[in-house]
Every structure is written in structure tokens, then in C-alpha cells.
PDB file of C-alpha atoms in Angstrom:
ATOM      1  CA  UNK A  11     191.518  -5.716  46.000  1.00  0.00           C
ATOM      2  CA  UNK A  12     193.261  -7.835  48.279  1.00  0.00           C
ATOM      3  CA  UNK A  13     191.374 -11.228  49.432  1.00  0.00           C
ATOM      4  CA  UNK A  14     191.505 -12.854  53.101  1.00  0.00           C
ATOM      5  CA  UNK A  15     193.920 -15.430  51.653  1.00  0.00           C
ATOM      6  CA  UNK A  16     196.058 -12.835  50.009  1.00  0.00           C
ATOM      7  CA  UNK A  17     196.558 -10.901  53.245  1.00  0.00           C
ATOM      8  CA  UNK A  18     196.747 -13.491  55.865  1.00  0.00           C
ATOM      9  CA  UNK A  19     198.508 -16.881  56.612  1.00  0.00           C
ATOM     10  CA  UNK A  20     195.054 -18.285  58.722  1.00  0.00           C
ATOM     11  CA  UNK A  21     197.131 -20.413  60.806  1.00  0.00           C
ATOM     12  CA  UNK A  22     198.451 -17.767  62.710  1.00  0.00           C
ATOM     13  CA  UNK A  23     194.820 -16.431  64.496  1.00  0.00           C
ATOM     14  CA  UNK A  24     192.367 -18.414  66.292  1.00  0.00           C
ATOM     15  CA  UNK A  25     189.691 -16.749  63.882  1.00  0.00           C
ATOM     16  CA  UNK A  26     190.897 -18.640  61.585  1.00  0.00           C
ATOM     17  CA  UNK A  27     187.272 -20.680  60.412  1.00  0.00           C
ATOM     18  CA  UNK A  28     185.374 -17.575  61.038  1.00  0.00           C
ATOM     19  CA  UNK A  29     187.528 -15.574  58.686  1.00  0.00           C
ATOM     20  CA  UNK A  30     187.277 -18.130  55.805  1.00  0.00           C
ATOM     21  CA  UNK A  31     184.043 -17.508  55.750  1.00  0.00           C
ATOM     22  CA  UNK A  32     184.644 -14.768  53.861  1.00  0.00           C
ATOM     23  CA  UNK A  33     186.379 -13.056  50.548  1.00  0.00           C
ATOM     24  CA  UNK A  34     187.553  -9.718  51.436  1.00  0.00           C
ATOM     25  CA  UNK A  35     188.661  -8.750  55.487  1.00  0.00           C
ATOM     26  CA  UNK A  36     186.503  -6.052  55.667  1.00  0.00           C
ATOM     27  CA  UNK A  37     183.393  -7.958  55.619  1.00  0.00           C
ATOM     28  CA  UNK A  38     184.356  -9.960  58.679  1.00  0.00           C
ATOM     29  CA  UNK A  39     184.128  -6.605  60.715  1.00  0.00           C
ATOM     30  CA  UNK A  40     180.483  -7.226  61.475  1.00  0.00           C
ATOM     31  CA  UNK A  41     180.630 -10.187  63.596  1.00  0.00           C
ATOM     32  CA  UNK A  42     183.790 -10.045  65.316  1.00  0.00           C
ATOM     33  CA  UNK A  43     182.349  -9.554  68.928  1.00  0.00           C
ATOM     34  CA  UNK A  44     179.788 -12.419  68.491  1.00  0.00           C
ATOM     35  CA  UNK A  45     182.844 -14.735  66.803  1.00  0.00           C
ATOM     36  CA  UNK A  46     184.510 -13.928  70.089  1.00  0.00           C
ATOM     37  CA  UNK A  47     181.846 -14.501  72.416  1.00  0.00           C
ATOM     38  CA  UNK A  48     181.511 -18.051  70.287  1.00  0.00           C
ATOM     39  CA  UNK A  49     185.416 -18.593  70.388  1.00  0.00           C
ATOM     40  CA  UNK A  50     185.675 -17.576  74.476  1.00  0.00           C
ATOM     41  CA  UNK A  51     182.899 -20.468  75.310  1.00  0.00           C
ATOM     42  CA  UNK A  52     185.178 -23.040  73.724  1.00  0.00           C
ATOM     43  CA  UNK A  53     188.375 -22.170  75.309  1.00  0.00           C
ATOM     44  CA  UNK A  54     189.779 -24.498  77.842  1.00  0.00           C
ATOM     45  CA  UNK A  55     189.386 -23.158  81.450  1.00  0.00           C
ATOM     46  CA  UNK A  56     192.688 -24.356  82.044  1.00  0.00           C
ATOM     47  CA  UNK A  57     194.429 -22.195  80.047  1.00  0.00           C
ATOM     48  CA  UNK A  58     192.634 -19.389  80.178  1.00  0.00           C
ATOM     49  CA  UNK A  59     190.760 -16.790  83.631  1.00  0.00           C
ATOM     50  CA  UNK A  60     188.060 -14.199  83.748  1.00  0.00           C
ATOM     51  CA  UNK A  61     190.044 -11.642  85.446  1.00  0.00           C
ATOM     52  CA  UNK A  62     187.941  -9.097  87.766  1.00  0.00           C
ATOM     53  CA  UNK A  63     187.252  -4.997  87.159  1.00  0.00           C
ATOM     54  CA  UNK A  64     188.526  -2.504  89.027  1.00  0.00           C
ATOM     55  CA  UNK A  65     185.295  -2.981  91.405  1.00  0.00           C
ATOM     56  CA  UNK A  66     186.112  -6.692  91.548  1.00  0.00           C
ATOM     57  CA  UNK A  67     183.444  -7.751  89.270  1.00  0.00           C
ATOM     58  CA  UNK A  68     184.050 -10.948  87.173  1.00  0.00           C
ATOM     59  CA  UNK A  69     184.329  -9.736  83.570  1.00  0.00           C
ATOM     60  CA  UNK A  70     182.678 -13.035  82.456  1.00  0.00           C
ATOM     61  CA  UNK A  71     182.904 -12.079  78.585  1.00  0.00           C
ATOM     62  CA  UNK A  72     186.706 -11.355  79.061  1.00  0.00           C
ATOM     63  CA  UNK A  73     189.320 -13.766  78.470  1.00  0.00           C
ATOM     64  CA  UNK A  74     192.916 -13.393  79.362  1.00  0.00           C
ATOM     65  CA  UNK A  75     195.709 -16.974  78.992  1.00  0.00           C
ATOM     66  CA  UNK A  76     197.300 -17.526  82.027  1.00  0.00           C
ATOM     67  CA  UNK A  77     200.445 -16.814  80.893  1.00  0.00           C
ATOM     68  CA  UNK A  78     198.956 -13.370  79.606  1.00  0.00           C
ATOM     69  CA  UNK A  79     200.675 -10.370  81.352  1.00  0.00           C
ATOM     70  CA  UNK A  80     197.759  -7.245  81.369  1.00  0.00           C
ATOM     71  CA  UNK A  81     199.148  -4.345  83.715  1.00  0.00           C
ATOM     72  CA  UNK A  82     197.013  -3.140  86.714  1.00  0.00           C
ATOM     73  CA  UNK A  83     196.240   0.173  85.214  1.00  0.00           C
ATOM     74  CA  UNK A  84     194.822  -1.957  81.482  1.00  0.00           C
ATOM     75  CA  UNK A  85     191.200  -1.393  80.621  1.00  0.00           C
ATOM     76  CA  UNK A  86     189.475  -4.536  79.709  1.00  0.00           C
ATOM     77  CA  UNK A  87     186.116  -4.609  78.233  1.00  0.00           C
ATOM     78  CA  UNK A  88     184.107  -7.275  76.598  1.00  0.00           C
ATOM     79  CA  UNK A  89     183.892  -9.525  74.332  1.00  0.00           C
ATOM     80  CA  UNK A  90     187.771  -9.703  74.268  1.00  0.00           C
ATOM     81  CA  UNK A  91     190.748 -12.784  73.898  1.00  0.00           C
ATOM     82  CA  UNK A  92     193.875 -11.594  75.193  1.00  0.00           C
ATOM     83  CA  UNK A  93     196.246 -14.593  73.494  1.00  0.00           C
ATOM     84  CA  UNK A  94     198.904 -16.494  75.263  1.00  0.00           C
ATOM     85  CA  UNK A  95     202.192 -14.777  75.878  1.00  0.00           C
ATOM     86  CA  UNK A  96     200.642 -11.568  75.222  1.00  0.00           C
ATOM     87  CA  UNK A  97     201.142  -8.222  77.288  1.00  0.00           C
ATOM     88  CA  UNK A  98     198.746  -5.896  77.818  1.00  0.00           C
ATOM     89  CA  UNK A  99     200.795  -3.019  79.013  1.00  0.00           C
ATOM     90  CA  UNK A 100     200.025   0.176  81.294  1.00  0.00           C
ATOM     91  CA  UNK A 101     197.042   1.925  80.299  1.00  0.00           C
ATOM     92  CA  UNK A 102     195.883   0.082  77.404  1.00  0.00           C
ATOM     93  CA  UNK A 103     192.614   0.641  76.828  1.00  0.00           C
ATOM     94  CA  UNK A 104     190.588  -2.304  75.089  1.00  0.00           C
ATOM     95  CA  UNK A 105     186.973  -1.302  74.596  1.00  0.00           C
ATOM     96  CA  UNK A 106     185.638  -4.561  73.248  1.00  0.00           C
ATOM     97  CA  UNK A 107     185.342  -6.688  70.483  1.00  0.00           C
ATOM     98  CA  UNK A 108     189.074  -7.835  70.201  1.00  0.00           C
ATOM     99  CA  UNK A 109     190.456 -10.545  69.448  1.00  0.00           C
ATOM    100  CA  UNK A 110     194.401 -10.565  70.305  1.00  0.00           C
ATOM    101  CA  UNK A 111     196.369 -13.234  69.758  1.00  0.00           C
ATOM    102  CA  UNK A 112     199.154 -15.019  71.241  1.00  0.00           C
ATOM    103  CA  UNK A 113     202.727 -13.139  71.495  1.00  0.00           C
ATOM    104  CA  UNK A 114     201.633  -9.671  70.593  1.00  0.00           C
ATOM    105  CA  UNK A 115     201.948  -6.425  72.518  1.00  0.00           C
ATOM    106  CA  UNK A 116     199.283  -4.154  73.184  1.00  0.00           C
ATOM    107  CA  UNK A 117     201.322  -1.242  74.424  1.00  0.00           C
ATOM    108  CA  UNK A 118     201.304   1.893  76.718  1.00  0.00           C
ATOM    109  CA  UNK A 119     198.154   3.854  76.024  1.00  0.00           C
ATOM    110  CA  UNK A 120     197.220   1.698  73.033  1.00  0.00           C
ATOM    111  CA  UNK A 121     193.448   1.603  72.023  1.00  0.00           C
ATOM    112  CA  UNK A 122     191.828  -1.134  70.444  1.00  0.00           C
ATOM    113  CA  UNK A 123     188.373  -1.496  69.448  1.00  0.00           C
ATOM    114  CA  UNK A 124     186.502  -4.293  66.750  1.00  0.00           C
ATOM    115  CA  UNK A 125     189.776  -5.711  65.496  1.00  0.00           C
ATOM    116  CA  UNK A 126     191.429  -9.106  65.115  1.00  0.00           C
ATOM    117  CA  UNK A 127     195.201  -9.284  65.814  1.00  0.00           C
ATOM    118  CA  UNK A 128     196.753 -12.303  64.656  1.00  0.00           C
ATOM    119  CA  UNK A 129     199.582 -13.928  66.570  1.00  0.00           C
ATOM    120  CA  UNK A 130     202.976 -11.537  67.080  1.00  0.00           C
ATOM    121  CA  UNK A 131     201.146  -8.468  66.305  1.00  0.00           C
ATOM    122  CA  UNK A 132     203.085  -5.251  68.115  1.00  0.00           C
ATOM    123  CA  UNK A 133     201.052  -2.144  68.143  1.00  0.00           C
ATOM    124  CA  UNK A 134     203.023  -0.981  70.927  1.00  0.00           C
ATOM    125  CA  UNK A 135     203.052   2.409  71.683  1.00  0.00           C
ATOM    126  CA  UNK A 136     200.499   4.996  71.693  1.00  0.00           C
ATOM    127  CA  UNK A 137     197.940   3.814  68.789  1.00  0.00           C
ATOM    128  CA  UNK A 138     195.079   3.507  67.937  1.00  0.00           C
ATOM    129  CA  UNK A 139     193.428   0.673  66.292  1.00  0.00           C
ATOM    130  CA  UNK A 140     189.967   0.353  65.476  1.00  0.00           C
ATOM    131  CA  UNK A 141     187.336  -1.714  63.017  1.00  0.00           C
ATOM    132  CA  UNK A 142     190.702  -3.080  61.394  1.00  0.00           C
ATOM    133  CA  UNK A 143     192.736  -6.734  61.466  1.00  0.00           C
ATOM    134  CA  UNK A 144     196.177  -7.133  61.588  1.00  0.00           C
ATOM    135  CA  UNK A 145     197.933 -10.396  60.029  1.00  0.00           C
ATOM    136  CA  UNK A 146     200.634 -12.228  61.519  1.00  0.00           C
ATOM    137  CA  UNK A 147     203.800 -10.248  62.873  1.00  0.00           C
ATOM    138  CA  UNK A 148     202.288  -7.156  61.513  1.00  0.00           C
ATOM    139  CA  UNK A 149     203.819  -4.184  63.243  1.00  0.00           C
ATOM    140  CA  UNK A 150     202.644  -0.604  63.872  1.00  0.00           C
ATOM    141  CA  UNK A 151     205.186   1.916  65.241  1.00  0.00           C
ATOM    142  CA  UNK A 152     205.053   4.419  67.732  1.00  0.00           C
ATOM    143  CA  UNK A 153     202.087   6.644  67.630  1.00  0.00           C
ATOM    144  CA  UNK A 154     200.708   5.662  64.172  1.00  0.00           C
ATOM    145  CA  UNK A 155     196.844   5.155  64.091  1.00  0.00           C
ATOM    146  CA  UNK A 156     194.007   3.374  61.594  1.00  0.00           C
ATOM    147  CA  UNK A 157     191.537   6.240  60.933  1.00  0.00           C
ATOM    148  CA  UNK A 158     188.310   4.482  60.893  1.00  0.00           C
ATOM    149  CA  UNK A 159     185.889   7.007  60.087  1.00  0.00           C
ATOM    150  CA  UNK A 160     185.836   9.443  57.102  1.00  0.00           C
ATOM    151  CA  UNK A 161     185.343  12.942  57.810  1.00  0.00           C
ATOM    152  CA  UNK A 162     182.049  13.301  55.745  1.00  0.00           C
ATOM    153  CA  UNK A 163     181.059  10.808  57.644  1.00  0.00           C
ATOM    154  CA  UNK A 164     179.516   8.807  54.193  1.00  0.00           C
ATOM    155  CA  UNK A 165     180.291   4.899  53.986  1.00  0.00           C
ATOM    156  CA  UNK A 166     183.965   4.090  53.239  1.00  0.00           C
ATOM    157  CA  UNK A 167     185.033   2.417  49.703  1.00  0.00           C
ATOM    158  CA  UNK A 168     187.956   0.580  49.135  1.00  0.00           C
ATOM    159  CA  UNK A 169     190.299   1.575  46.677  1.00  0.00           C
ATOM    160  CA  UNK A 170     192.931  -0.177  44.399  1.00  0.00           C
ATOM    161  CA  UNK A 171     194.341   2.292  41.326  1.00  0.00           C
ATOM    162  CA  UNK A 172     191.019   2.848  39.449  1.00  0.00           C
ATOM    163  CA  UNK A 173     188.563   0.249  40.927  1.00  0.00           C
ATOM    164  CA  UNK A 174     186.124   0.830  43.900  1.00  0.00           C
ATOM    165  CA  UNK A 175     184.751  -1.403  46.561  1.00  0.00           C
ATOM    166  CA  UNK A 176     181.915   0.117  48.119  1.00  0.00           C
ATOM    167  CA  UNK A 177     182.268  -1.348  51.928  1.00  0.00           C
ATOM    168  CA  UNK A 178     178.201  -0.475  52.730  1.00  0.00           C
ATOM    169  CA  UNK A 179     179.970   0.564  56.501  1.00  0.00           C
ATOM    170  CA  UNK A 180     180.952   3.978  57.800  1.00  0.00           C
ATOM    171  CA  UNK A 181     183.442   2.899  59.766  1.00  0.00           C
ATOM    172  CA  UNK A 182     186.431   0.294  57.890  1.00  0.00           C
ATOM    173  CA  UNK A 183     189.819   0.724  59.560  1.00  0.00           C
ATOM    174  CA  UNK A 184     193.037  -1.060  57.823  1.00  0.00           C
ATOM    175  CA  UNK A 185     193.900  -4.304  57.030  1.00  0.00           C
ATOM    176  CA  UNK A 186     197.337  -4.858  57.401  1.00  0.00           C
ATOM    177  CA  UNK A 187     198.848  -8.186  55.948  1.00  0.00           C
ATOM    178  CA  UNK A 188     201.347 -10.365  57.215  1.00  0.00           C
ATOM    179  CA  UNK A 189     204.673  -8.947  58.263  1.00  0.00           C
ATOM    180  CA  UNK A 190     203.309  -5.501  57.967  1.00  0.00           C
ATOM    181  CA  UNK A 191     205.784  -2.731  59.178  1.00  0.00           C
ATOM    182  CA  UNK A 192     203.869   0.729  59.618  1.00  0.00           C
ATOM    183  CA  UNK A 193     206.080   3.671  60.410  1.00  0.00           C
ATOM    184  CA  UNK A 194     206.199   6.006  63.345  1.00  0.00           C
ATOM    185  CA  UNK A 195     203.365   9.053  63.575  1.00  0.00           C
ATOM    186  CA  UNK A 196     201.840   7.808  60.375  1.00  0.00           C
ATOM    187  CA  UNK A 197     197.999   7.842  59.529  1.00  0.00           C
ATOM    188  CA  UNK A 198     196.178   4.834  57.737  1.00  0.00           C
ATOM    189  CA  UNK A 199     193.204   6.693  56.142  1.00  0.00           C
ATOM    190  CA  UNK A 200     189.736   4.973  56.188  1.00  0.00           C
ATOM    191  CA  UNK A 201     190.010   1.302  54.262  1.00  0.00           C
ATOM    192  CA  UNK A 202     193.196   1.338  53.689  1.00  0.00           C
ATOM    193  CA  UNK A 203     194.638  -2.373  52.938  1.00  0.00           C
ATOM    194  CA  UNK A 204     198.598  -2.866  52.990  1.00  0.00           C
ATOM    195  CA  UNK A 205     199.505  -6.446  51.579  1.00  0.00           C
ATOM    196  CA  UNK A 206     201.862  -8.567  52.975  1.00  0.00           C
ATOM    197  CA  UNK A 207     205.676  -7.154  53.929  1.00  0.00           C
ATOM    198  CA  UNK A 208     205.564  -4.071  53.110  1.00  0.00           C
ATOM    199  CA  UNK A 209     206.934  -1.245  54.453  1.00  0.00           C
ATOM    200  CA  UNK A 210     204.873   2.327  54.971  1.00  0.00           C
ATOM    201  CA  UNK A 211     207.460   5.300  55.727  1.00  0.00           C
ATOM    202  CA  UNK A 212     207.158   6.914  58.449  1.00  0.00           C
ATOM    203  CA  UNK A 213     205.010  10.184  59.504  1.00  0.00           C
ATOM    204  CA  UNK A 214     203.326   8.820  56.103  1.00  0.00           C
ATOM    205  CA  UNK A 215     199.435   9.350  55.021  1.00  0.00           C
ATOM    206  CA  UNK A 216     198.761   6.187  53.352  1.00  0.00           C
ATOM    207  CA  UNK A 217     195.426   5.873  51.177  1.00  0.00           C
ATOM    208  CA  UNK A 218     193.911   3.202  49.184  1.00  0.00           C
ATOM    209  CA  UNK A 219     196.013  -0.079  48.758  1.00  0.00           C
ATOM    210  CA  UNK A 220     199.675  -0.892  48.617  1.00  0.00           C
ATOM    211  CA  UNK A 221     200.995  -4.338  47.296  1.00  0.00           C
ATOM    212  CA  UNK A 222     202.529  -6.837  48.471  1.00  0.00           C
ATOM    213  CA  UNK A 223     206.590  -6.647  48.563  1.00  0.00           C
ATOM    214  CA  UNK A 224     206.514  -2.444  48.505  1.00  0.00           C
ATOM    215  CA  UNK A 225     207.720   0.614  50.534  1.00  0.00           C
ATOM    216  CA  UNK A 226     204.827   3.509  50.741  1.00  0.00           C
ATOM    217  CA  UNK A 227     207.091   6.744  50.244  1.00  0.00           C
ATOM    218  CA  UNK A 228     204.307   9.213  49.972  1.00  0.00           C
ATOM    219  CA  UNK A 229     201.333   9.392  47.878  1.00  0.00           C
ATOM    220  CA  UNK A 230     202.157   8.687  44.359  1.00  0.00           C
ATOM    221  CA  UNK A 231     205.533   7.065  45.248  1.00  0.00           C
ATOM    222  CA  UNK A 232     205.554   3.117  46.202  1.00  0.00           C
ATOM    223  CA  UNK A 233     209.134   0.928  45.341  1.00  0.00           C
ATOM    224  CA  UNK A 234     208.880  -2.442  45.042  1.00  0.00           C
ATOM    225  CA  UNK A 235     211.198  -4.189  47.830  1.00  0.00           C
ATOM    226  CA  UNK A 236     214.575  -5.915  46.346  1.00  0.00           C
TER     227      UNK A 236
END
């Protein structure tokens, strides 16, 4: 299985100490929102606003840079980081417990929920992202989505050819390394891990774990790059 400093370069994410707590990235999903809640209080009020609701309430466990774009029509809800440079774009709907880093793009219609983004992370159009953490220019194309639940509904377990890693949570997303590129309209089954640039086809169903340097296919079919 693929460890934290397999997946990710930690000086790209401002969960950086938080995540070296730990050996594998799934067992950092239980504390993101209280890691951001610690991270927000340290951030310089300089650099960063509590932007208001849609009622014109202070959202006082939100943070946005001030150099941050989020659209009107985003949904913001706490604990969250939006990074700096990052845009938040029309509809985006961030349900809490996200961290996003600087330079990404959360995109039209986007949903994020318990994940870390690390810096120049595009999930830009129409996805879904939940209970997962994306490394460092990891990139997930048009309407592909991190299935976070299985449909038994039993606790997910990580697999890597004929080992197991049983996760003790029902709900484990992806964890896509550095440099990631998902295709279009593909799926990302419960805890599946993708190590760092490679390449997942698109319209794919991708399952268990695929190394570092390959091209997902289809199941049964991974190329190393050249």
C-alpha cells in the first residue's frame, strides 16, 4: 500500500505536520475538520476574511485568502481553507471539512466534503469529491467522482494485488498522488489509491491501487508510462 510519503510531496499543502503524523492517507480522514479549525486560528488575518452567508452571517469557521475568487452562487460551509489564488467557481458546493489549497479550482457544480487538496489541485467540473486527498497538481476531469461509500454499506479495505488493508471506516474516498490525471466520466471506487503521475483512462472504473508511473486502461490492464 502506498504511504503518505509515497503519495505526496508535503511541501505543497498547509497540512503538511498534521499529515506526517501519520503512515497511510486514509487514516488522516478522521481529523481533518478539527486540523482545520486548528490551522484557520493560526492564519494571518491579513491574508485571509471570514466571508458572510447568504443571510449575511459571518461564517467565522470559514476561511477564504484575499486573493481567493469564490463566485456569488458558491456554498461555503465550515470548517473550510479556501487557499490563495484559488477559485471557487459557480455553484460549488463545499459542505465542510476542506482543506483547499492555494492555486486550485473548485469548479462549476463541484462537491467537496472531508478532503485535503494540496496546492494546484483542478477538480473542475462537475465532481464529486468526498472523504479523499488529492496531492499536488492532481487533476480530475470533467464529471469523474470518488465513490466514498460501498454499496453494502460494510467498512472499506484497501487493496493492492493480493494484500488487504482493513480501513475500520465506511466511508474512504481516493487518494490521488501527485500529478494525478483522472479521466473524464470515470468512477474511483471506495479506497481507491492512484500513486503519483499516473494516468486513469477515461469513462474508467478504477479499483484497488495503481502505481506510480502507469496508465489505468480498464480492470486488468495498467502500462507502465515510457
Amino acid at each position: 500500500m502506498f504511504t503518505v510519503n509515497e503519495l505526496f510531496d508535503l511541501d505543497h499543502t498547509a497540512a503538511a505536520e498534521y499529515l506526517r503524523q501519520f503512515t497511510y492517507p486514509h487514516e488522516a480522514l478522521a481529523g481533518i475538520s478539527e486540523m482545520i479549525l486548528e490551522l484557520g486560528r493560526q492564519l494571518n488575518p491579513d491574508e485571509y476574511h471570514h466571508p458572510l452567508d447568504w443571510d449575511g452571517n459571518v461564517l467565522e469557521d470559514v476561511w477564504v485568502a484575499n486573493d481567493a475568487t469564490v463566485f456569488k452562487t458558491a456554498y461555503l460551509h465550515g470548517p473550510c481553507i479556501i487557499g490563495h489564488g484559488t477559485e471557487v467557481r459557480q455553484c460549488a458546493f463545499v459542505r465542510g471539512g476542506a482543506l483547499v489549497g492555494d492555486n486550485c479550482v473548485v469548479g462549476n457544480s463541484t462537491e467537496l466534503k472531508n478532503v485535503i487538496l494540496f496546492d494546484n489541485v483542478q477538480v473542475p467540473h462537475y465532481n464529486y469529491v468526498g472523504d479523499s486527498i488529492l496531492g499536488y497538481k492532481a487533476h480530475m476531469g470533467a464529471g469523474s467522482i470518488t465513490s466514498n461509500v460501498k454499496s453494502d454499506k460494510c467498512n472499506v479495505v484497501l487493496r493492492c494485488g493480493d494484500e488487504r488493508m482493513e480501513t475500520g471506516r465506511k466511508k474512504v474516498g481516493a487518494m490521488l498522488g501527485d500529478r494525478v490525471e483522472i479521466g473524464c466520466n470515470s468512477v474511483l471506487n471506495p479506497g481507491t489509491v492512484v500513486g503519483r503521475d499516473s494516468s486513469v483512462y477515461p469513462v474508467s472504473c478504477v479499483r484497488g491501487t495503481v502505481p506510480a508511473n502507469s496508465i489505468w486502461k480498464r480492470e486488468g490492464s495498467i502500462a507502465e508510462k515510457k
